[in-house]
Tab-separated table of C-alpha atoms in Angstrom:
chain	number	residue	atom	x	y	z
A	1	UNK	CA	8.054	1.587	-12.993
A	2	UNK	CA	9.650	4.650	-11.805
A	3	UNK	CA	13.064	4.462	-9.521
A	4	UNK	CA	13.591	5.813	-5.941
A	5	UNK	CA	15.897	5.463	-3.688
A	6	UNK	CA	15.798	2.404	-1.575
A	7	UNK	CA	16.254	4.018	2.691
A	8	UNK	CA	17.949	1.340	3.696
A	9	UNK	CA	21.053	0.831	1.174
A	10	UNK	CA	20.451	4.299	-0.511
A	11	UNK	CA	20.513	1.838	-3.599
A	12	UNK	CA	18.421	3.753	-6.629
A	13	UNK	CA	16.482	1.298	-7.556
A	14	UNK	CA	13.005	0.399	-9.739
A	15	UNK	CA	10.052	0.725	-7.454
A	16	UNK	CA	6.764	-0.966	-8.560
A	17	UNK	CA	3.340	0.342	-6.705
A	18	UNK	CA	0.909	-2.122	-4.884
A	19	UNK	CA	-2.072	-0.786	-3.062
A	20	UNK	CA	-0.606	1.403	-0.088
A	21	UNK	CA	3.032	0.023	-0.468
A	22	UNK	CA	5.990	0.481	-2.908
A	23	UNK	CA	7.659	-2.655	-4.260
A	24	UNK	CA	11.692	-1.981	-4.281
A	25	UNK	CA	13.594	-4.391	-6.854
A	26	UNK	CA	17.105	-5.662	-6.964
A	27	UNK	CA	18.777	-3.048	-3.605
A	28	UNK	CA	21.199	-4.181	-1.953
A	29	UNK	CA	18.747	-4.978	0.913
A	30	UNK	CA	17.102	-7.580	-1.380
A	31	UNK	CA	19.538	-8.487	-4.474
A	32	UNK	CA	17.211	-10.489	-6.774
A	33	UNK	CA	14.210	-10.165	-4.907
A	34	UNK	CA	12.398	-7.240	-3.313
A	35	UNK	CA	10.508	-5.962	-0.492
A	36	UNK	CA	7.807	-3.651	0.310
A	37	UNK	CA	7.306	-0.700	2.547
A	38	UNK	CA	4.464	0.987	3.077
A	39	UNK	CA	4.238	4.892	1.433
A	40	UNK	CA	3.057	6.595	3.698
A	41	UNK	CA	6.007	5.323	5.890
A	42	UNK	CA	8.715	6.870	3.353
A	43	UNK	CA	8.876	9.616	4.613
A	44	UNK	CA	8.158	9.204	8.482
A	45	UNK	CA	11.147	7.071	8.384
A	46	UNK	CA	13.333	9.615	5.844
A	47	UNK	CA	12.337	12.638	8.589
A	48	UNK	CA	13.888	11.115	11.536
A	49	UNK	CA	17.154	12.171	13.126
A	50	UNK	CA	20.394	10.968	11.594
A	51	UNK	CA	21.976	9.371	15.104
A	52	UNK	CA	18.555	7.169	14.990
A	53	UNK	CA	18.365	6.530	11.033
A	54	UNK	CA	22.500	5.439	11.271
A	55	UNK	CA	21.199	2.838	13.620
A	56	UNK	CA	17.729	1.991	11.929
A	57	UNK	CA	18.609	1.305	8.705
A	58	UNK	CA	21.849	-0.937	9.248
A	59	UNK	CA	18.858	-3.076	11.317
A	60	UNK	CA	16.280	-3.250	8.965
A	61	UNK	CA	19.453	-3.550	5.642
A	62	UNK	CA	19.830	-6.612	7.636
A	63	UNK	CA	17.231	-7.622	8.547
A	64	UNK	CA	15.662	-7.481	4.897
A	65	UNK	CA	18.955	-9.169	3.521
A	66	UNK	CA	18.186	-12.032	5.835
A	67	UNK	CA	14.594	-12.791	5.379
A	68	UNK	CA	14.369	-12.612	1.769
A	69	UNK	CA	18.013	-14.512	1.343
A	70	UNK	CA	15.624	-17.217	2.865
A	71	UNK	CA	13.050	-16.839	0.697
A	72	UNK	CA	10.529	-14.900	2.985
A	73	UNK	CA	9.010	-11.852	1.579
A	74	UNK	CA	9.679	-8.356	3.750
A	75	UNK	CA	6.636	-5.986	4.204
A	76	UNK	CA	7.439	-2.934	6.429
A	77	UNK	CA	5.962	-0.262	8.500
A	78	UNK	CA	6.759	2.688	10.225
A	79	UNK	CA	5.147	0.794	13.585
A	80	UNK	CA	7.179	-2.146	13.036
A	81	UNK	CA	10.229	-1.216	12.021
A	82	UNK	CA	11.010	-0.412	16.185
A	83	UNK	CA	10.576	-3.560	17.081
A	84	UNK	CA	12.631	-5.259	14.549
A	85	UNK	CA	15.697	-2.595	15.486
A	86	UNK	CA	15.113	-3.882	18.732
A	87	UNK	CA	13.847	-7.807	19.037
A	88	UNK	CA	16.850	-10.380	20.244
A	89	UNK	CA	16.701	-11.559	16.546
A	90	UNK	CA	19.006	-8.317	15.665
A	91	UNK	CA	22.711	-9.773	16.174
A	92	UNK	CA	24.990	-6.920	18.131
A	93	UNK	CA	28.032	-8.360	18.660
A	94	UNK	CA	30.896	-9.557	16.875
A	95	UNK	CA	30.512	-13.089	17.201
A	96	UNK	CA	26.817	-13.197	16.439
A	97	UNK	CA	27.158	-11.281	13.276
A	98	UNK	CA	30.013	-13.391	11.909
A	99	UNK	CA	27.855	-16.698	12.454
A	100	UNK	CA	25.585	-14.692	10.237
A	101	UNK	CA	28.335	-15.178	7.695
A	102	UNK	CA	28.968	-18.581	8.312
A	103	UNK	CA	24.734	-18.984	8.294
A	104	UNK	CA	24.824	-17.191	4.747
A	105	UNK	CA	27.047	-19.601	3.574
A	106	UNK	CA	25.938	-22.584	5.080
A	107	UNK	CA	22.994	-21.873	3.100
A	108	UNK	CA	24.100	-21.096	-0.470
A	109	UNK	CA	26.613	-24.391	-0.045
A	110	UNK	CA	26.110	-28.271	-0.355
A	111	UNK	CA	28.841	-28.978	2.220
A	112	UNK	CA	32.419	-27.668	3.504
A	113	UNK	CA	34.386	-26.512	1.144
A	114	UNK	CA	31.750	-24.886	-1.432
A	115	UNK	CA	33.138	-21.978	-2.994
A	116	UNK	CA	30.515	-18.787	-2.395
A	117	UNK	CA	31.658	-15.328	-4.041
A	118	UNK	CA	30.686	-12.165	-2.659
A	119	UNK	CA	30.970	-9.497	-4.525
A	120	UNK	CA	31.842	-6.297	-4.595
A	121	UNK	CA	31.762	-5.953	-0.783
A	122	UNK	CA	30.945	-2.565	-0.321
A	123	UNK	CA	27.971	-4.310	-1.358
A	124	UNK	CA	26.999	-7.015	0.996
A	125	UNK	CA	28.129	-5.822	4.520
A	126	UNK	CA	24.247	-6.447	5.180
A	127	UNK	CA	25.364	-9.664	5.419
A	128	UNK	CA	26.503	-9.133	8.870
A	129	UNK	CA	24.744	-6.486	9.840
A	130	UNK	CA	27.538	-3.970	9.677
A	131	UNK	CA	27.065	-0.554	9.315
A	132	UNK	CA	30.540	-0.253	6.910
A	133	UNK	CA	32.339	-2.631	4.366
A	134	UNK	CA	35.488	-1.581	7.408
A	135	UNK	CA	33.672	-3.881	9.987
A	136	UNK	CA	32.632	-6.283	7.534
A	137	UNK	CA	36.256	-7.189	6.477
A	138	UNK	CA	36.869	-7.811	10.021
A	139	UNK	CA	34.499	-9.848	10.659
A	140	UNK	CA	35.747	-11.831	7.383
A	141	UNK	CA	39.285	-12.089	8.744
A	142	UNK	CA	38.402	-13.068	12.459
A	143	UNK	CA	36.526	-15.696	11.201
A	144	UNK	CA	39.403	-16.415	8.799
A	145	UNK	CA	41.643	-16.746	11.517
A	146	UNK	CA	39.614	-18.882	13.592
A	147	UNK	CA	39.872	-20.910	10.783
A	148	UNK	CA	36.316	-21.401	10.324
A	149	UNK	CA	36.116	-19.915	6.629
A	150	UNK	CA	38.921	-19.450	3.987
A	151	UNK	CA	39.219	-16.853	1.566
A	152	UNK	CA	40.081	-16.627	-1.924
A	153	UNK	CA	39.795	-13.202	-3.310
A	154	UNK	CA	36.179	-12.457	-3.339
A	155	UNK	CA	35.198	-16.246	-2.914
A	156	UNK	CA	34.609	-18.085	0.564
A	157	UNK	CA	34.699	-20.917	1.265
A	158	UNK	CA	33.140	-23.023	4.893
A	159	UNK	CA	36.038	-25.057	6.768
A	160	UNK	CA	35.343	-28.167	7.630
A	161	UNK	CA	35.085	-26.626	11.481
A	162	UNK	CA	33.275	-23.222	10.046
A	163	UNK	CA	30.504	-25.774	8.283
A	164	UNK	CA	30.117	-27.820	11.847
A	165	UNK	CA	29.557	-24.413	13.484
A	166	UNK	CA	27.184	-23.284	11.033
A	167	UNK	CA	25.355	-26.819	11.812
A	168	UNK	CA	24.926	-26.535	15.890
A	169	UNK	CA	24.049	-22.784	15.182
A	170	UNK	CA	21.192	-24.078	12.833
A	171	UNK	CA	19.997	-26.704	15.169
A	172	UNK	CA	21.701	-29.707	13.246
A	173	UNK	CA	19.687	-28.596	10.123
A	174	UNK	CA	18.949	-25.785	7.912
A	175	UNK	CA	16.423	-23.517	9.562
A	176	UNK	CA	12.658	-25.012	8.929
A	177	UNK	CA	10.154	-22.028	7.663
A	178	UNK	CA	7.474	-21.255	10.548
A	179	UNK	CA	4.374	-18.865	10.562
A	180	UNK	CA	3.159	-17.906	13.927
A	181	UNK	CA	-0.014	-16.130	13.464
A	182	UNK	CA	-1.824	-13.718	15.460
A	183	UNK	CA	-4.047	-10.608	15.404
A	184	UNK	CA	-2.930	-7.871	18.023
A	185	UNK	CA	-2.301	-4.275	18.401
A	186	UNK	CA	1.440	-2.941	17.389
A	187	UNK	CA	2.577	-3.574	21.307
A	188	UNK	CA	1.329	-7.159	21.343
A	189	UNK	CA	3.298	-7.495	17.700
A	190	UNK	CA	6.591	-6.320	19.528
A	191	UNK	CA	5.955	-8.944	23.033
A	192	UNK	CA	5.649	-11.889	20.492
A	193	UNK	CA	8.335	-10.751	18.407
A	194	UNK	CA	11.082	-10.147	21.514
A	195	UNK	CA	9.542	-12.818	23.647
A	196	UNK	CA	8.145	-16.010	21.477
A	197	UNK	CA	10.497	-15.888	18.106
A	198	UNK	CA	13.684	-15.686	19.564
A	199	UNK	CA	12.606	-19.440	21.574
A	200	UNK	CA	11.362	-20.587	18.149
A	201	UNK	CA	14.571	-19.906	16.157
A	202	UNK	CA	16.929	-21.845	18.923
A	203	UNK	CA	14.038	-24.956	17.986
A	204	UNK	CA	16.001	-24.431	14.329
A	205	UNK	CA	12.783	-22.559	12.941
A	206	UNK	CA	13.192	-19.604	10.699
A	207	UNK	CA	9.321	-17.640	11.718
A	208	UNK	CA	7.583	-15.025	10.277
A	209	UNK	CA	5.058	-12.963	12.468
A	210	UNK	CA	2.235	-12.261	10.786
A	211	UNK	CA	-0.272	-9.898	12.213
A	212	UNK	CA	-3.575	-10.202	11.040
A	213	UNK	CA	-5.109	-7.023	12.657
A	214	UNK	CA	-5.255	-3.843	10.627
A	215	UNK	CA	-3.633	-5.255	7.903
A	216	UNK	CA	-3.911	-6.322	4.432
A	217	UNK	CA	-4.636	-8.966	2.910
A	218	UNK	CA	-1.185	-8.803	0.671
A	219	UNK	CA	0.852	-8.834	3.838
A	220	UNK	CA	-0.584	-12.474	4.545
A	221	UNK	CA	1.196	-15.781	3.661
A	222	UNK	CA	0.186	-17.046	0.154
A	223	UNK	CA	-1.197	-20.643	0.088
A	224	UNK	CA	2.536	-21.612	-1.733
A	225	UNK	CA	3.916	-19.994	1.031
A	226	UNK	CA	1.606	-21.778	4.038
A	227	UNK	CA	2.200	-25.178	1.816
A	228	UNK	CA	6.164	-24.744	2.063
A	229	UNK	CA	6.356	-24.260	5.907
A	230	UNK	CA	6.672	-26.524	8.292
A	231	UNK	CA	4.856	-25.031	11.288
A	232	UNK	CA	2.018	-22.599	11.852
A	233	UNK	CA	1.596	-20.997	15.327
A	234	UNK	CA	-2.086	-19.954	15.692
A	235	UNK	CA	-3.085	-17.714	18.282
A	236	UNK	CA	-7.054	-17.467	18.277
A	237	UNK	CA	-7.601	-14.444	21.105
A	238	UNK	CA	-9.115	-12.523	18.867
A	239	UNK	CA	-11.816	-13.271	15.992
A	240	UNK	CA	-10.024	-12.789	12.779
A	241	UNK	CA	-11.405	-15.089	10.236
A	242	UNK	CA	-8.392	-15.114	7.789
A	243	UNK	CA	-5.942	-16.310	10.470
A	244	UNK	CA	-8.849	-18.952	11.159
A	245	UNK	CA	-8.657	-20.213	7.098
A	246	UNK	CA	-4.292	-19.856	6.987
A	247	UNK	CA	-4.128	-21.838	10.018
A	248	UNK	CA	-6.801	-24.821	8.948
A	249	UNK	CA	-5.425	-24.482	5.291
A	250	UNK	CA	-2.211	-25.608	6.816
A	251	UNK	CA	-3.700	-28.502	8.799
A	252	UNK	CA	-5.628	-29.665	5.533
A	253	UNK	CA	-1.959	-29.643	3.933
A	254	UNK	CA	-1.175	-31.696	6.781
A	255	UNK	CA	1.559	-29.592	8.230
A	256	UNK	CA	1.980	-29.258	12.057
A	257	UNK	CA	-0.235	-25.959	13.668
A	258	UNK	CA	-0.129	-25.307	16.908
A	259	UNK	CA	-2.949	-23.313	18.413
A	260	UNK	CA	-2.631	-21.648	21.841
A	261	UNK	CA	-4.998	-18.818	23.381
A	262	UNK	CA	-4.102	-16.510	26.280
A	263	UNK	CA	-6.243	-17.660	29.644
A	264	UNK	CA	-8.585	-14.540	29.465
A	265	UNK	CA	-10.137	-15.945	26.399
A	266	UNK	CA	-10.433	-19.364	27.755
A	267	UNK	CA	-14.078	-19.098	29.251
A	268	UNK	CA	-15.507	-16.975	26.768
A	269	UNK	CA	-14.045	-19.176	23.429
A	270	UNK	CA	-15.854	-21.894	22.097
A	271	UNK	CA	-12.814	-23.197	20.212
A	272	UNK	CA	-11.089	-24.562	23.545
A	273	UNK	CA	-13.646	-27.300	22.960
A	274	UNK	CA	-12.942	-28.174	19.999
A	275	UNK	CA	-11.844	-31.663	19.623
A	276	UNK	CA	-9.252	-31.588	16.289
A	277	UNK	CA	-7.614	-28.008	17.869
A	278	UNK	CA	-6.895	-28.395	21.860
A	279	UNK	CA	-4.791	-24.851	22.382
A	280	UNK	CA	-1.877	-24.385	24.579
A	281	UNK	CA	-3.339	-21.799	27.826
A	282	UNK	CA	-0.509	-18.990	27.992
A	283	UNK	CA	-0.240	-16.186	30.088
A	284	UNK	CA	2.814	-14.867	29.020
A	285	UNK	CA	4.272	-14.879	25.505
A	286	UNK	CA	7.467	-15.810	27.539
A	287	UNK	CA	5.547	-18.604	29.515
A	288	UNK	CA	4.858	-19.499	26.123
A	289	UNK	CA	7.922	-19.345	24.650
A	290	UNK	CA	8.598	-21.877	27.258
A	291	UNK	CA	6.163	-24.219	26.549
A	292	UNK	CA	6.112	-24.072	22.774
A	293	UNK	CA	10.111	-25.221	23.248
A	294	UNK	CA	8.893	-27.957	25.420
A	295	UNK	CA	6.534	-29.163	22.625
A	296	UNK	CA	8.928	-28.834	19.677
A	297	UNK	CA	11.661	-30.676	20.945
């Protein structure tokens, strides 16, 4: 394998190739893991202006780190980067960033007081979507002053108060893996990402949005990933056989599958009349998010 520099964390790492994608292994964005980036997107990202890159790199590195730490695969193209960067799921305030560190410690602990080593800090400030290590240190000290964490060198522990806060933010439980399957344009993908995903996260789901329109099969969930999910939401507004196959596979595995359809397709879709599917009819993704929250609560 050749070596290549990760755009988002600047680490020089081994890169494998798969079709039109490069797979970056063990960089600071994905320690002990990997993510894939469309090969042609590399140069498109690299030539962006420095102010744009500075903001973009921070958001994307944090996103990759959080998703891969939660066991999710990450496959990026130039077209999806803006929707990730502008997503309401990306933390902006110090409080929101501190909450991500609490969640990281929570995922790696069984109970309050369990020690989690974060070393060196210079390789881990993407845990809080921070642009610098100095901001990470500030967040750590703030959480310590608020008695949410204890720190002994590079060993960090959630206090009872911090554990309770992390549990509350995870809706009282570990975030449950969920797939949302659509077949749409880049604008439709961004609309779903902005309006639907945050509402599902509030219900305690770790969401991966998958677009079956113009994407290679390798970007779609594997049978194992589907089998490990707790919820699949499948939108049937376009003819996408692989979407139907993956949602049907989830149903066969006794996973909760919620079908949805835009009102504009109701009169022309045969699936609306299928006794085993009965999709939720929606007009806007914001409305659909509210309907799903009501169903899942």
